[in-house]
One Martini backbone bead per residue (centre of mass of N, CA, C, O) as a GRO file, in nm:
protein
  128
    1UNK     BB    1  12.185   3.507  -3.258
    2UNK     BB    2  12.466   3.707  -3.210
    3UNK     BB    3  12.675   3.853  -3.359
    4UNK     BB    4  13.068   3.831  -3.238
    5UNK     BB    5  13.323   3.950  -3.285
    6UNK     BB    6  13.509   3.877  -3.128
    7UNK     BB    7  13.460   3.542  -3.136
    8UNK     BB    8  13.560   3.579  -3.425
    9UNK     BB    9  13.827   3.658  -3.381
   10UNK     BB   10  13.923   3.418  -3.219
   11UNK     BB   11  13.863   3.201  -3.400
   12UNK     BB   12  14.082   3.287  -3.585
   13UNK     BB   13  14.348   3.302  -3.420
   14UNK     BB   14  14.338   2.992  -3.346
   15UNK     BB   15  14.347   2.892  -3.612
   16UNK     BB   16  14.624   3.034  -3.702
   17UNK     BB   17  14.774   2.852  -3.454
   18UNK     BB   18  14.761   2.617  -3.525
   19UNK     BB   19  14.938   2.299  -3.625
   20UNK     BB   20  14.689   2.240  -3.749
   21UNK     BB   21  14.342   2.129  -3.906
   22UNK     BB   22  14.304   1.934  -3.667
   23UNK     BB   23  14.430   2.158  -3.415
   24UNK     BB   24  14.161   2.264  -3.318
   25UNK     BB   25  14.113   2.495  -3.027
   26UNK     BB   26  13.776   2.637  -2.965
   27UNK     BB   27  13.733   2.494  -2.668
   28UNK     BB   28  13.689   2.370  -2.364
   29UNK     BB   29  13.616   2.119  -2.243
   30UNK     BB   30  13.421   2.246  -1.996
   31UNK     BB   31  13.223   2.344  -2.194
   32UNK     BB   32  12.912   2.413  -2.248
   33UNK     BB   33  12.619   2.430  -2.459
   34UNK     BB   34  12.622   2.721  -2.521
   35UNK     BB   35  12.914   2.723  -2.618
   36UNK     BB   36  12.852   2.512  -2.842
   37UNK     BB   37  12.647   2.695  -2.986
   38UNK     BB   38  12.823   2.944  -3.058
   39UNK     BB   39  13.057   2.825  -3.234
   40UNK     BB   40  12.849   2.684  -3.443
   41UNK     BB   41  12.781   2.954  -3.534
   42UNK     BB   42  13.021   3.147  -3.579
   43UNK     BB   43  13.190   2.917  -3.787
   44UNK     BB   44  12.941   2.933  -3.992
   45UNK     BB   45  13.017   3.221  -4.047
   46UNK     BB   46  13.325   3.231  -4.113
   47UNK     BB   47  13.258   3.010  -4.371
   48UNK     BB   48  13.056   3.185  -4.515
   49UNK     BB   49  13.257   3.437  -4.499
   50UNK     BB   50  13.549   3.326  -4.614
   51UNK     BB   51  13.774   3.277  -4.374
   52UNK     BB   52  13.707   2.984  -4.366
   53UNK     BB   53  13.787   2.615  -4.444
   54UNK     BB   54  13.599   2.299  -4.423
   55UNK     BB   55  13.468   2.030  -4.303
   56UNK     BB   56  13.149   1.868  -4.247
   57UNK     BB   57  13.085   1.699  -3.937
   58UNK     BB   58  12.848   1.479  -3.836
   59UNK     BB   59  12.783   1.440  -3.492
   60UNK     BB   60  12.631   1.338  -3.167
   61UNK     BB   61  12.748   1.629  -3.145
   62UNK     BB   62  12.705   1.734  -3.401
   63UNK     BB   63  12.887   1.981  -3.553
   64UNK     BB   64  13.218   1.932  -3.735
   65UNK     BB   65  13.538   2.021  -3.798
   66UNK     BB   66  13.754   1.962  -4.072
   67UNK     BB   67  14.029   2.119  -4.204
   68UNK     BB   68  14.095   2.378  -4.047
   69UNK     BB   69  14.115   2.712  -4.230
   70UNK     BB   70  14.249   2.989  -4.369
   71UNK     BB   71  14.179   3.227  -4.559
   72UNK     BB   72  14.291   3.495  -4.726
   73UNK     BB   73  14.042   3.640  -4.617
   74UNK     BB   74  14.155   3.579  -4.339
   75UNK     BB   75  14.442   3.632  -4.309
   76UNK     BB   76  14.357   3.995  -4.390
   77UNK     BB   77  14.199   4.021  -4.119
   78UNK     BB   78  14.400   3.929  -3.884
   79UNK     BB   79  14.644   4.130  -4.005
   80UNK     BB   80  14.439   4.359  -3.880
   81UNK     BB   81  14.319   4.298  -3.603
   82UNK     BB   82  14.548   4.136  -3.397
   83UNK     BB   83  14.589   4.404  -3.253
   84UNK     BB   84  14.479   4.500  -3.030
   85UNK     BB   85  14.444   4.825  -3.044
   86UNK     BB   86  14.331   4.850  -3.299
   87UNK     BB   87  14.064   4.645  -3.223
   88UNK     BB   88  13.966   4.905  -3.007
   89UNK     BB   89  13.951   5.124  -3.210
   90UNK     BB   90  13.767   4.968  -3.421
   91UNK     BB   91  13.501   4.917  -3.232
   92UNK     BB   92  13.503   5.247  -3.164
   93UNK     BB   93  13.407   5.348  -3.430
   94UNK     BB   94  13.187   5.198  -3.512
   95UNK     BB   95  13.013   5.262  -3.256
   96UNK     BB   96  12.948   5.544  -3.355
   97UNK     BB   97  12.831   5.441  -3.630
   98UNK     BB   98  12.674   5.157  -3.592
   99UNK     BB   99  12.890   4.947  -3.721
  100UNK     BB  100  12.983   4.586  -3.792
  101UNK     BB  101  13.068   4.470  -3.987
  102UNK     BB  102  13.337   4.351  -4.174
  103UNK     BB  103  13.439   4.524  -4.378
  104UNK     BB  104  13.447   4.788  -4.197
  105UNK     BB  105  13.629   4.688  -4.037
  106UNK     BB  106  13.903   4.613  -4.194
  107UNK     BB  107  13.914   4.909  -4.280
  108UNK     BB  108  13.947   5.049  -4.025
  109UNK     BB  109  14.183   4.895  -3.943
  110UNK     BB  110  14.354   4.982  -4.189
  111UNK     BB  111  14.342   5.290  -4.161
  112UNK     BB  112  14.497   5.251  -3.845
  113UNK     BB  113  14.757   5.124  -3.991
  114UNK     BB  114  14.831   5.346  -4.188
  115UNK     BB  115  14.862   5.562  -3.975
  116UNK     BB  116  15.080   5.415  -3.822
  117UNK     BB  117  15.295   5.438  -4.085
  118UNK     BB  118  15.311   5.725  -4.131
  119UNK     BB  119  15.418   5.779  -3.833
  120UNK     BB  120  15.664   5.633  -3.856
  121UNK     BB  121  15.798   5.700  -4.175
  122UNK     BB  122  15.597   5.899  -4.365
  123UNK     BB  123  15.428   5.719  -4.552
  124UNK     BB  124  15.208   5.726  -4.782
  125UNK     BB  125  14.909   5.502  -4.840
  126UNK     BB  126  14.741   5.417  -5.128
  127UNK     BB  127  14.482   5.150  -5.101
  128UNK     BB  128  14.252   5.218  -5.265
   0.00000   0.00000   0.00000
């Protein structure tokens, strides 16, 4: 399976929007078994690189997660990423140069934060 970085992204957003750790809805009730294999395969990845921590708890319907949360470097992805206009200028940059890592998507998503902060403000910011 390929790694869906937009789907990643709204993992992370719903995380982010939840009431609490186990009120985590990522899945519409009617998802078929191929949604529901995207996701526990995305989430895994998720979880792999530390953007979230939950309990994997096994059962009779596979993988799930309890006290789902972002942790800090979740946190600053999607403050990175949240505006859709950042976040589709973010996938067009990469897009040019075929690169969609995640670090890579992060930077490049802040640096066109900072592009919009200096032209609003005036202010240069070097963030590096």
């Amino acid at each position: 399976m390929q790694r869906n970085m937009d789907f990643i992204r709204d993992i992370l957003l719903r995380i982010e929007e939840a009431k609490g750790p186990n009120m985590v809805a990522l899945l519409d009730k009617d998802a078929s078994e191929s949604d529901l294999e995207k996701l526990q395969y995305h989430l895994a990845l998720v979880i792999e690189a530390g953007l979230a921590k939950g309990i994997a708890a096994h059962t009779m319907g596979g993988k799930n997660w309890l006290n789902l949360n972002l942790t800090w470097d979740g946190h600053e992805f999607v403050d990175a990423v949240r505006d859709p206009e950042i976040w589709r200028q973010t996938k067009a940059g990469a897009a040019k140069v075929g690169a969609f890592s995640l670090d890579l998507l992060a930077s490049l998503a802040k640096g066109l934060i900072r592009k919009q902060i200096e032209k609003h403000t005036g202010v240069e910011l070097d963030l590096g």
